[in-house]
XYZ file of C-alpha atoms in Angstrom:
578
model
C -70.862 14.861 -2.913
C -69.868 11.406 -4.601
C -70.672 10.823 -8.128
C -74.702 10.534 -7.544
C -73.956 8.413 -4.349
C -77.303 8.147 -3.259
C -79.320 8.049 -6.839
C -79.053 7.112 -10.712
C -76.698 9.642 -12.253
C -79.839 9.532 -14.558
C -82.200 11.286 -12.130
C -83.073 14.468 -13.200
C -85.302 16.731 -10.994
C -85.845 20.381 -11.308
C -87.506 22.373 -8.827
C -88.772 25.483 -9.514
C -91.283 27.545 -7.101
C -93.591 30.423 -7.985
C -92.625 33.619 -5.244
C -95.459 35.317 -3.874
C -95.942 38.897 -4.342
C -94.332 40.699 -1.914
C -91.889 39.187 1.223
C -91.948 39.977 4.597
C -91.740 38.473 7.828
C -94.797 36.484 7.939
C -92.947 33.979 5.407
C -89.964 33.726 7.068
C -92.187 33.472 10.307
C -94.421 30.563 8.868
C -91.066 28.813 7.518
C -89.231 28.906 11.281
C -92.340 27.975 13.303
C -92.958 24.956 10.590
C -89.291 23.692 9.464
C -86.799 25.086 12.227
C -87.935 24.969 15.327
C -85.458 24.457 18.152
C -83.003 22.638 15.354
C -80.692 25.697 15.277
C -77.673 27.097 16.449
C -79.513 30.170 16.541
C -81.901 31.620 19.132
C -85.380 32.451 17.496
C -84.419 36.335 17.987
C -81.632 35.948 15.857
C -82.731 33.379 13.571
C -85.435 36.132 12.459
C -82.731 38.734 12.452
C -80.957 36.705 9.905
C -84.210 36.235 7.929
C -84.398 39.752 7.856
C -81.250 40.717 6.572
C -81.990 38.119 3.588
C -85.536 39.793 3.304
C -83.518 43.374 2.772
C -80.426 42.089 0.747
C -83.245 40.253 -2.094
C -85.195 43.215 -2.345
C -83.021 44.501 -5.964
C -83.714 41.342 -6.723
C -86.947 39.893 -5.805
C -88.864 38.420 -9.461
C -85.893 37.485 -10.701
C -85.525 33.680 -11.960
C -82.613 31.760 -10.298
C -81.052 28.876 -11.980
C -78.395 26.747 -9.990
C -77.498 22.715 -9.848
C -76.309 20.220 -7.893
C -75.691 16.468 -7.741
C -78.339 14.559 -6.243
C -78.132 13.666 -2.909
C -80.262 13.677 0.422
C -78.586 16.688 1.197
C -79.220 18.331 -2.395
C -82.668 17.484 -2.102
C -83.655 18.567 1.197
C -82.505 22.291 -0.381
C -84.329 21.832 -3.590
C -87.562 20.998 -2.671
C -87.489 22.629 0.869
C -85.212 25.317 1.239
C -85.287 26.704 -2.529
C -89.080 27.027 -1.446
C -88.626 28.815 1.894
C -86.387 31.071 0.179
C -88.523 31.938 -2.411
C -91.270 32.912 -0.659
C -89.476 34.935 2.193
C -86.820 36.707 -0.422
C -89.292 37.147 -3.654
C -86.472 35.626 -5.902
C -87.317 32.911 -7.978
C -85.106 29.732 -7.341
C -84.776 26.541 -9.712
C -82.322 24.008 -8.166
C -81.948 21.784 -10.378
C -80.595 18.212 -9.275
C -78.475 16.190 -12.167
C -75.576 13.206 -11.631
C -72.288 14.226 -11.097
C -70.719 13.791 -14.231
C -72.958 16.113 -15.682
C -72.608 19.420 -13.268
C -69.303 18.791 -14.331
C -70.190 18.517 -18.091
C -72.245 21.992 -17.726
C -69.963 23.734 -15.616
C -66.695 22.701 -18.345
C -69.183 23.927 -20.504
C -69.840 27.150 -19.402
C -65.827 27.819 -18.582
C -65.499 26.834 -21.731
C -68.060 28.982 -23.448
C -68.602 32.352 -21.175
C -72.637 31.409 -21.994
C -74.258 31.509 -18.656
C -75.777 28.254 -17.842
C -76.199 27.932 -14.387
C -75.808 31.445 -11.844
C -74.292 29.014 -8.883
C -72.782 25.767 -9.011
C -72.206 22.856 -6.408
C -69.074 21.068 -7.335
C -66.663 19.377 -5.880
C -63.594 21.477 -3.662
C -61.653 18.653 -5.622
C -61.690 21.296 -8.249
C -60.239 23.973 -6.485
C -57.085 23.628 -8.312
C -58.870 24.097 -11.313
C -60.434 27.146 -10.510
C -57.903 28.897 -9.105
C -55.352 28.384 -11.921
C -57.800 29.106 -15.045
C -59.382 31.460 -13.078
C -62.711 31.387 -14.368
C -64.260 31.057 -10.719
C -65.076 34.328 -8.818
C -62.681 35.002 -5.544
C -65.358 34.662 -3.049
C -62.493 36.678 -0.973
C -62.338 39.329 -3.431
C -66.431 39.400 -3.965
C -67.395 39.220 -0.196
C -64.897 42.381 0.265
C -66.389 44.477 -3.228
C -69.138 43.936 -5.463
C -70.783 41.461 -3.551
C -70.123 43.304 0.166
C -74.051 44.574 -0.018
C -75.532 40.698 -0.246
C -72.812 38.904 2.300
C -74.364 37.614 5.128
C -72.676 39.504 8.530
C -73.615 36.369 10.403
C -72.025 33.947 7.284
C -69.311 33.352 9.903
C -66.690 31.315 7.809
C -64.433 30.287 11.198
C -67.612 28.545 11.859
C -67.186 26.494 8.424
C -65.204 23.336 9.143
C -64.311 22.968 5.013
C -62.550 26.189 3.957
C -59.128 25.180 4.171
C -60.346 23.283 1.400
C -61.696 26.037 -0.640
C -59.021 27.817 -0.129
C -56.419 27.819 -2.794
C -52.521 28.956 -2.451
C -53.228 32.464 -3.021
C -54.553 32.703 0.439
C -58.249 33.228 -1.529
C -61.505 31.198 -0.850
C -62.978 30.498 -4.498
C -65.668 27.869 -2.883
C -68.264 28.179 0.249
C -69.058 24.584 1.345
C -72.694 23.295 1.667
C -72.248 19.985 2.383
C -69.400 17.562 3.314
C -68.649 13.830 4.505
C -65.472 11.521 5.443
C -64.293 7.837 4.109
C -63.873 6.052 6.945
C -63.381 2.816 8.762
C -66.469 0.850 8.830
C -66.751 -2.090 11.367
C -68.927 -4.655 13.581
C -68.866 -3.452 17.063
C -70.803 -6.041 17.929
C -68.538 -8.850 16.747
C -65.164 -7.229 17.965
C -66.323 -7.332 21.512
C -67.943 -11.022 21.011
C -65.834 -12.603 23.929
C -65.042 -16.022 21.915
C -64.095 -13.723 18.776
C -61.770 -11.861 21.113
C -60.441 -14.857 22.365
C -59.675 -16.633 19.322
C -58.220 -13.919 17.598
C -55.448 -13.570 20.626
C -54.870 -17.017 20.683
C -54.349 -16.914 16.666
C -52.701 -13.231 15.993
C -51.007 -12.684 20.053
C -52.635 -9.288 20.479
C -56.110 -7.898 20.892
C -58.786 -7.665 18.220
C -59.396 -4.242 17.655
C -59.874 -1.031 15.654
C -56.435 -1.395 13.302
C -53.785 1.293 13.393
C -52.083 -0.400 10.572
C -52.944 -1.953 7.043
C -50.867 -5.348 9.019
C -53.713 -5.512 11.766
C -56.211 -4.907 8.856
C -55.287 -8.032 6.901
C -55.161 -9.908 9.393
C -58.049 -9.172 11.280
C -59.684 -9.872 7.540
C -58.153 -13.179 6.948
C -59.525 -14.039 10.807
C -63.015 -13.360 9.665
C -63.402 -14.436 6.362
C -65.004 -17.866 6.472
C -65.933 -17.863 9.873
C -69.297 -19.122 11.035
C -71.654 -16.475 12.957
C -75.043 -16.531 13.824
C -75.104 -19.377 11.311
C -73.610 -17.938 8.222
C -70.032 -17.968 6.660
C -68.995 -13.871 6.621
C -66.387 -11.595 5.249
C -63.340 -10.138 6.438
C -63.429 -7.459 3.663
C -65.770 -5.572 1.147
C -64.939 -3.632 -1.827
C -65.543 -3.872 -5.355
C -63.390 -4.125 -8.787
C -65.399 -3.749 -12.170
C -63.962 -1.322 -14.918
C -66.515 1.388 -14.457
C -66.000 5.427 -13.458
C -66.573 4.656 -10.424
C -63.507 2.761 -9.604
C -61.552 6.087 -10.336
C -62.154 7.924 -6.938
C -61.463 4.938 -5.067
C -58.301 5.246 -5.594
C -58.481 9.267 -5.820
C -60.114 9.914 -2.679
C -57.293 9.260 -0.809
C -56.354 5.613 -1.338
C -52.625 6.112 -1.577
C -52.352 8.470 0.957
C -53.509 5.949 3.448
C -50.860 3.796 2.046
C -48.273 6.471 2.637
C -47.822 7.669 -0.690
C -47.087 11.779 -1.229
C -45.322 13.544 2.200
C -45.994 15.429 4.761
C -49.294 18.423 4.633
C -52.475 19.028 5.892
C -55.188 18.906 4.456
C -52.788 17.907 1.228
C -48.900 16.768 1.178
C -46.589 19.676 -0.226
C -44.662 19.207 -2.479
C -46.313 15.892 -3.333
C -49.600 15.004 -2.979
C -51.951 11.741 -2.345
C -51.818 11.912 -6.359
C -48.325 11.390 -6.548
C -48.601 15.278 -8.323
C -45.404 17.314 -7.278
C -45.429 20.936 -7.388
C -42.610 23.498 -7.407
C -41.939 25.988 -4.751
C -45.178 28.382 -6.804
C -47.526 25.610 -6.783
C -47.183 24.926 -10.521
C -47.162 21.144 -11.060
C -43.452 19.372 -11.983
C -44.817 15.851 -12.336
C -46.272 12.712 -11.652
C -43.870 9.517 -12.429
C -41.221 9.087 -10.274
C -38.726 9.978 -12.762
C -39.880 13.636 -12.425
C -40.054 13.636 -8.882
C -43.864 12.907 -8.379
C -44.868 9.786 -6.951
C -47.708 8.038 -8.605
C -45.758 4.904 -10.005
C -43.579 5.002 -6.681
C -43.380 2.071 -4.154
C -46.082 3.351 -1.723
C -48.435 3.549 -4.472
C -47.875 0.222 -5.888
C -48.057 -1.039 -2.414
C -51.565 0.684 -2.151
C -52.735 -1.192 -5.482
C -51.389 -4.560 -4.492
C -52.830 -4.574 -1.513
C -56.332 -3.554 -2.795
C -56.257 -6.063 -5.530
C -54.520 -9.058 -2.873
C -57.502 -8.312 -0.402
C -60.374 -7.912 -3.080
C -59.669 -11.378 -4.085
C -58.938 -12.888 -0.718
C -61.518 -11.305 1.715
C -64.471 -10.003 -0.343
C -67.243 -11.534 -1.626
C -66.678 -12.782 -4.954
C -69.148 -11.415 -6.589
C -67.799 -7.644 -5.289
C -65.168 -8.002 -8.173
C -67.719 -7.244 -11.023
C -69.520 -4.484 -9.046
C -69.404 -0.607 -9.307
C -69.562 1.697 -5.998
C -73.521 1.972 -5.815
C -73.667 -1.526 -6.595
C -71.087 -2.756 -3.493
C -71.989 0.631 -1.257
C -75.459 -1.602 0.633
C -73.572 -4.931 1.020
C -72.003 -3.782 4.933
C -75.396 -3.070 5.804
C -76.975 -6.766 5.254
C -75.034 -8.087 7.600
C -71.897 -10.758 6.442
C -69.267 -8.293 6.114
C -66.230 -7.492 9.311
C -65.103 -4.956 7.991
C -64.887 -2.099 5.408
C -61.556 -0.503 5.386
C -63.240 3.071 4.281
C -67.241 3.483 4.018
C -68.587 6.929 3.254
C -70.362 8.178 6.078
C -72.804 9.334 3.274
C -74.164 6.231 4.000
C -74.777 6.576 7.614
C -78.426 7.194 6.949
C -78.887 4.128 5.306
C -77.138 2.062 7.974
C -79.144 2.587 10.783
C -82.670 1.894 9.038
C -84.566 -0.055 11.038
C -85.143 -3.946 10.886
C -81.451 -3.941 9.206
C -78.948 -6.800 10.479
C -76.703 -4.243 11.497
C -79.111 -2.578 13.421
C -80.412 -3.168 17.310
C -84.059 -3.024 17.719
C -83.333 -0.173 19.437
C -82.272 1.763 16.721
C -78.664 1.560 17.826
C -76.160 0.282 15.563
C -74.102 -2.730 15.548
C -71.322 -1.285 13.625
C -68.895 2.144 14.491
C -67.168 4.315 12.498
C -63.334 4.801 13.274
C -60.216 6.408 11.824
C -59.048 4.038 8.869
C -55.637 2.035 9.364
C -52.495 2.996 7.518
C -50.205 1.506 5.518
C -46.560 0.734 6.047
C -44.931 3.991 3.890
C -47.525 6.345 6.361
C -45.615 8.658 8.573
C -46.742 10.784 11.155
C -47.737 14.399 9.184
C -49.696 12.952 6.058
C -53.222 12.962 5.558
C -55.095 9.831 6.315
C -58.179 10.378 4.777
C -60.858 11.568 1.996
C -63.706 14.112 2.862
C -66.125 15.025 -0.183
C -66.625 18.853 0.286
C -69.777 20.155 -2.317
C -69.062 23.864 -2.528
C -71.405 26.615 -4.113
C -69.287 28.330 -7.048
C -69.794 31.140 -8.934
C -68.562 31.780 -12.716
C -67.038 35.156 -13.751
C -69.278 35.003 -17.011
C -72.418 34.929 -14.716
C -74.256 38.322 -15.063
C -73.466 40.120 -11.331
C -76.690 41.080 -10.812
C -77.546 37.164 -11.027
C -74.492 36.156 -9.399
C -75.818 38.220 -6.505
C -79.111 36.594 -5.717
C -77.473 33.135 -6.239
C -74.521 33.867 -3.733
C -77.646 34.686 -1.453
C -79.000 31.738 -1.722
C -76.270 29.820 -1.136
C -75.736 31.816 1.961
C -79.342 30.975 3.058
C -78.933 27.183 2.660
C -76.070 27.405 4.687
C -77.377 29.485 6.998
C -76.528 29.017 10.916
C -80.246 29.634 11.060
C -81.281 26.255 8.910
C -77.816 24.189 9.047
C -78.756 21.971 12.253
C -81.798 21.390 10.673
C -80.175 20.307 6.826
C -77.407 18.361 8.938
C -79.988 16.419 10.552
C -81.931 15.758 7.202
C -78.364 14.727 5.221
C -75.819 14.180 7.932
C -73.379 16.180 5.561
C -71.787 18.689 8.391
C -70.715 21.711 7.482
C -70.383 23.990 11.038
C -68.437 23.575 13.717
C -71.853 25.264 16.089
C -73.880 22.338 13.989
C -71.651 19.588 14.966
C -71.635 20.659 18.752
C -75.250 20.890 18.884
C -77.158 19.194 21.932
C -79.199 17.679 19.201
C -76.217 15.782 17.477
C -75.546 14.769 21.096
C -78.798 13.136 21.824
C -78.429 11.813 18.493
C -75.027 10.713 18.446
C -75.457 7.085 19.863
C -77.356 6.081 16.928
C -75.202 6.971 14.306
C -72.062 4.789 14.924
C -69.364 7.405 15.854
C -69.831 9.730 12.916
C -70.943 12.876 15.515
C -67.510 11.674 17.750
C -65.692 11.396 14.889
C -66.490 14.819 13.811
C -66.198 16.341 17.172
C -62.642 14.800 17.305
C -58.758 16.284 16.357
C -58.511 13.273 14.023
C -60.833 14.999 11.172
C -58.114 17.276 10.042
C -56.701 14.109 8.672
C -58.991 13.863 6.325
C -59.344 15.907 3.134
C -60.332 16.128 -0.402
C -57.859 16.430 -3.231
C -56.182 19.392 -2.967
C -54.439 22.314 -5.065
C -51.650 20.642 -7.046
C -54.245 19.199 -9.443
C -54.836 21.792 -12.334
C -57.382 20.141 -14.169
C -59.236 17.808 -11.986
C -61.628 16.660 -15.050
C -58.827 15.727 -17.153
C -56.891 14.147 -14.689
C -59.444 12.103 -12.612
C -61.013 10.115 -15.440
C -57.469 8.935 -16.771
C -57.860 6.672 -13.097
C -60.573 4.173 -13.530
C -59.129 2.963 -16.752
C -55.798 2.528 -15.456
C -56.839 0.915 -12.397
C -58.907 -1.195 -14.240
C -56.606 -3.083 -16.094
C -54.927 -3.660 -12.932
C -57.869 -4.973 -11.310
C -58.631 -7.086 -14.311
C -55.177 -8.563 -14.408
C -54.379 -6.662 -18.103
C -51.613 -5.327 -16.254
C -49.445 -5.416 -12.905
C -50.088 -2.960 -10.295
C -46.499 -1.380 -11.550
C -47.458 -1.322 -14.817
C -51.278 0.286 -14.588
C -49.209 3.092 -12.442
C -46.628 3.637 -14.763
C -49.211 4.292 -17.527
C -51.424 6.098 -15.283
C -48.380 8.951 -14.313
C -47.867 9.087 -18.047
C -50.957 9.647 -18.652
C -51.123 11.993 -16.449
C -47.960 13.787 -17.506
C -49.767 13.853 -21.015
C -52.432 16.104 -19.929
C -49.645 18.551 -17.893
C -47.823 18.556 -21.025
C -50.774 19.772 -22.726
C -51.085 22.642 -20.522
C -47.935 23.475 -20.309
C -47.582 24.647 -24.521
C -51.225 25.730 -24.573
C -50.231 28.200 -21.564
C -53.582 28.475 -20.384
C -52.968 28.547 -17.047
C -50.231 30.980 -17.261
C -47.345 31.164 -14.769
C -49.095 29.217 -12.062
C -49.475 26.545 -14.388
C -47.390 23.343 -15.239
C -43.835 23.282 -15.886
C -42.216 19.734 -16.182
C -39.652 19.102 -14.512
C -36.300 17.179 -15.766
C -36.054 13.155 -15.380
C -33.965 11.595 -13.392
C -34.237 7.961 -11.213
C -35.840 6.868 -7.987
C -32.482 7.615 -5.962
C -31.943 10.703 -7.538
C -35.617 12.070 -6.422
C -35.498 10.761 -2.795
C -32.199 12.167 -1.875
C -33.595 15.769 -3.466
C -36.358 14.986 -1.018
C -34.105 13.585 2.243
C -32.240 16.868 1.574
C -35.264 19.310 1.567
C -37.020 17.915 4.553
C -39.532 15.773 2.200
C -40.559 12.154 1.353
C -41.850 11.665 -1.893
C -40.978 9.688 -3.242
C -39.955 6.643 -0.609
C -37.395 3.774 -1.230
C -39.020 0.556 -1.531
C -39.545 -1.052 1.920
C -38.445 -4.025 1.609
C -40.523 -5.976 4.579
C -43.944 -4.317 3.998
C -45.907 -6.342 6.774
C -44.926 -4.386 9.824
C -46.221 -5.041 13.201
C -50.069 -5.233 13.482
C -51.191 -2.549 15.916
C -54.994 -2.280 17.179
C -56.712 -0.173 19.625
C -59.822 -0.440 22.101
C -62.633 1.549 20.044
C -64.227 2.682 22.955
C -60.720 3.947 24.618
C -60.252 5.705 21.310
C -63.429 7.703 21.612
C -62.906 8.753 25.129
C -59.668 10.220 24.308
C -61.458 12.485 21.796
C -64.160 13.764 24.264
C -63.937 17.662 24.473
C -60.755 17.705 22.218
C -61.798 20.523 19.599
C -59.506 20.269 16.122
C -57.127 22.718 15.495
């Protein structure tokens, strides 16, 4: 899910399907034969088992009228105007899934927590808000419903070990609040073909004295971007670097999906740093948040993260295009793709689709791609422990103040759309894996080699590196749009890197402070802790067996490391994650 990442956050499109009168078999017959086929990780025995439990779980419901939303994306739509159908005519209840930007399932779902007024009976949102939802708990358990009042409509094939995402979803009272339906990494983007170009190779070692390769390390990314940046190939002057820098929302979740944990900010945790996380948020030893400036222990104005912003602002203007200053993430997202760019030190694979069209520049006439997707380099405060990485996780929700005879046949639908019986089939459609038994499907095999890495990747012990934001945030919509401002002035030299992160954690602290006197969140909300300076806050950290936040570093190029790409895949082959 990433803020309307594949459409206008205008786009608006509701589908709504007329159910026939009665449903039976023959539907859900007519659907498999026509949609599914052999694109399961079911046999068609027990993908018609599982069709008929749904059948036999709708039927208290079957004519009622369904409302749920999500943000529009391939994914999203493949379930609205396919699935939502199939549904309603094997199940007999209505479904409208209505498709709307980002911003505004957010809008209508504030709204609705706000409220109690039932707006939508299922919502996909961001896991980014799990912190939210389990500390004003507004959300249903999805623990406590699967085991009570919704026991009758839970799936006994929903397997959730099979669900790749629920550590995610999960928050630190052990309870799942969110089911994921779709999901998708930030990751290293770069020209295959041109790394293994024999006189790039060559130069490069006689230039840097070591091997042009996949970077480890934010050193080897710089310079493999200075190397290519101006260079001459196939005729044209490319880039060693692509990004973009314009004062718009969408600069926020560059830097909050996981920007400053690559740069080494927060400690030790997967899928989020504890007590600290890629925020710079700390949290006490009950998960209620302490701080975010330095001087309360957090880490969001600390060295790493400064680090993280000076190098994104040094590299912008050095390796980019220079028009990729005044653009906004839709606007910079195609530019890999038409060929001038090296390198993209994290692409979301969101956009693998759109990569391998054919008759692109970065794509064979084969259909095979020029480029891969690989881990994404560190920087110089990373340690061995931390998260590495973003993954967008959209996960169905369902309000307490939504009627539970409604939330009922919306929790079945969101079962059916992540179904093992249609998942291969939705994965194929939006690449956004969900399932283990997807991901290892012969299909993705076959398919892999035309999708740059992303089925390797995924089949990999490196994913577990990557992760959305995680449970110390406690109001994710409050928080995340203090970012894009802040990094804004940075970007458009208003301010140092220091000072747009000093005002960002204060910021920040505003909104905790807030929370703290209202008391909404009650005792697993914010507490601020006391102030103190940087020394004082890393020796409490040395002491514990934590990081956050580092000493300044006072040498931050550190020895460029690279590796072979295609040494790094083999290394992965038939290693499951943990």
């Amino acid at each position: 899910m990433r803020r309307s990442l594949l459409a206008s956050t205008a786009t608006v499109v509701v589908m709504t399907f007329a159910s026939p009168a009665f449903a039976d078999m023959d539907a859900a017959k007519k659907f498999l034969d026509a949609e599914i086929g052999d694109l399961s990780s079911l046999s068609r025995a027990e993908q018609e088992a599982e069709m008929q439990w749904f059948i036999d779980a709708a039927k208290p419901f079957a004519g009622m009228d369904i409302k749920v939303v999500s943000e529009t994306i391939t994914t999203h739509e493949y379930e609205s105007k396919t699935l939502a159908k199939a549904f309603s005519d094997i199940t007999g209840i209505k479904i409208t899934h209505d498709l709307i930007g980002e911003g505004d399932v957010i809008e209508k779902l504030q709204t609705q927590m706000q409220s109690g007024e039932n707006i939508y009976d299922a919502y996909v949102n961001d896991s980014d808000l799990i912190g939210t939802h389990w500390r004003y708990q507004q959300a249903r358990s999805l623990t406590d419903w699967m085991a009570n009042e919704g026991k009758a409509v839970t799936n006994p094939n929903l397997d959730l070990a099979d669900f790749i995402g629920t550590s995610f979803t999960t928050a630190p009272d052990g309870k799942l609040y969110q089911l994921p339906d779709q999901q998708f990494a930030n990751v290293y983007w770069f020209r295959y073909d041109w790394f293994n170009d024999p006189k790039n190779k060559e130069d490069f070692k006689a230039k840097y004295g070591y091997d042009l390769g996949v970077p480890v390390n934010w050193s080897a990314y710089e310079d493999i971007a200075e190397f290519f940046t101006g260079r001459e190939i196939d005729g044209k002057k490319v880039y060693g670097h692509m990004d973009y820098g314009k004062k718009d929302p969408s600069l926020g979740w560059r830097f909050t999906d996981a920007w400053l944990s690559m740069a080494g900010n927060g400690d030790r945790g997967i899928p989020n740093g504890k007590p600290v996380d890629e925020w710079g948020i700390k949290v006490d030893e009950n998960s209620r948040p302490v701080g975010s400036c330095v001087a309360r222990g957090g880490d969001t104005n600390g060295p790493a993260s400064v680090y993280s912003i000076e190098k994104y602002l040094e590299w912008l203007k050095a390796y980019a295009p220079a028009a990729a200053q005044g653009m906004t993430f839709s606007e910079s997202g195609p530019v890999p793709g038409q060929g001038e760019v090296a390198q993209q030190i994290f692409t979301y694979t969101a956009f693998t689709a759109d990569f391998v069209k054919p008759g692109l520049p970065v794509v064979n006439e084969d259909g095979t791609p020029k480029w891969r997707f690989a881990p994404s380099p560190h920087g110089v405060y990373w340690k061995d422990g931390m998260k590495l990485g973003y993954q967008d996780v959209g996960s169905w929700t369902i309000l307490k103040s939504t009627p539970e005879d409604r939330a009922k046949a919306a929790w079945l639908y969101a079962q059916f759309v992540t179904s093992k019986t249609v998942d291969v089939k939705k994965s194929h459609v939006g690449l956004t894996l969900i399932r283990e038994s997807s991901i290892r499907h012969p299909s993705f095999t076959e398919r892999a080699p035309k999708l740059g890495g992303l089925i390797e990747f995924y089949r990999s012990p490196a994913r577990v590196q990557w992760s959305p934001t995680g449970t110390n945030i406690p109001d994710y919509p409050k928080l995340a749009q203090l970012w894009w401002q802040a990094i804004g002035d940075a970007s458009s030299g208003a301010k140092t890197a220091q000072e747009a992160m000093d005002s960002l954690c204060a910021e920040q602290e505003k909104v905790l402070q807030r929370l703290e006197r209202a008391g909404v969140q009650g005792d697993i909300g914010p507490k601020l802790a006391e102030e103190h300076d940087l020394a004082y806050w890393n020796a409490d950290a040395v002491k514990k067996g934590n990081l956050a936040p580092q000493l300044k570093i006072e040498n931050e190029k550190e020895k460029p490391i690279t590796v072979n790409y295609d040494e790094l895949v083999k290394s992965w082959a038939d290693a499951k994650p943990n």
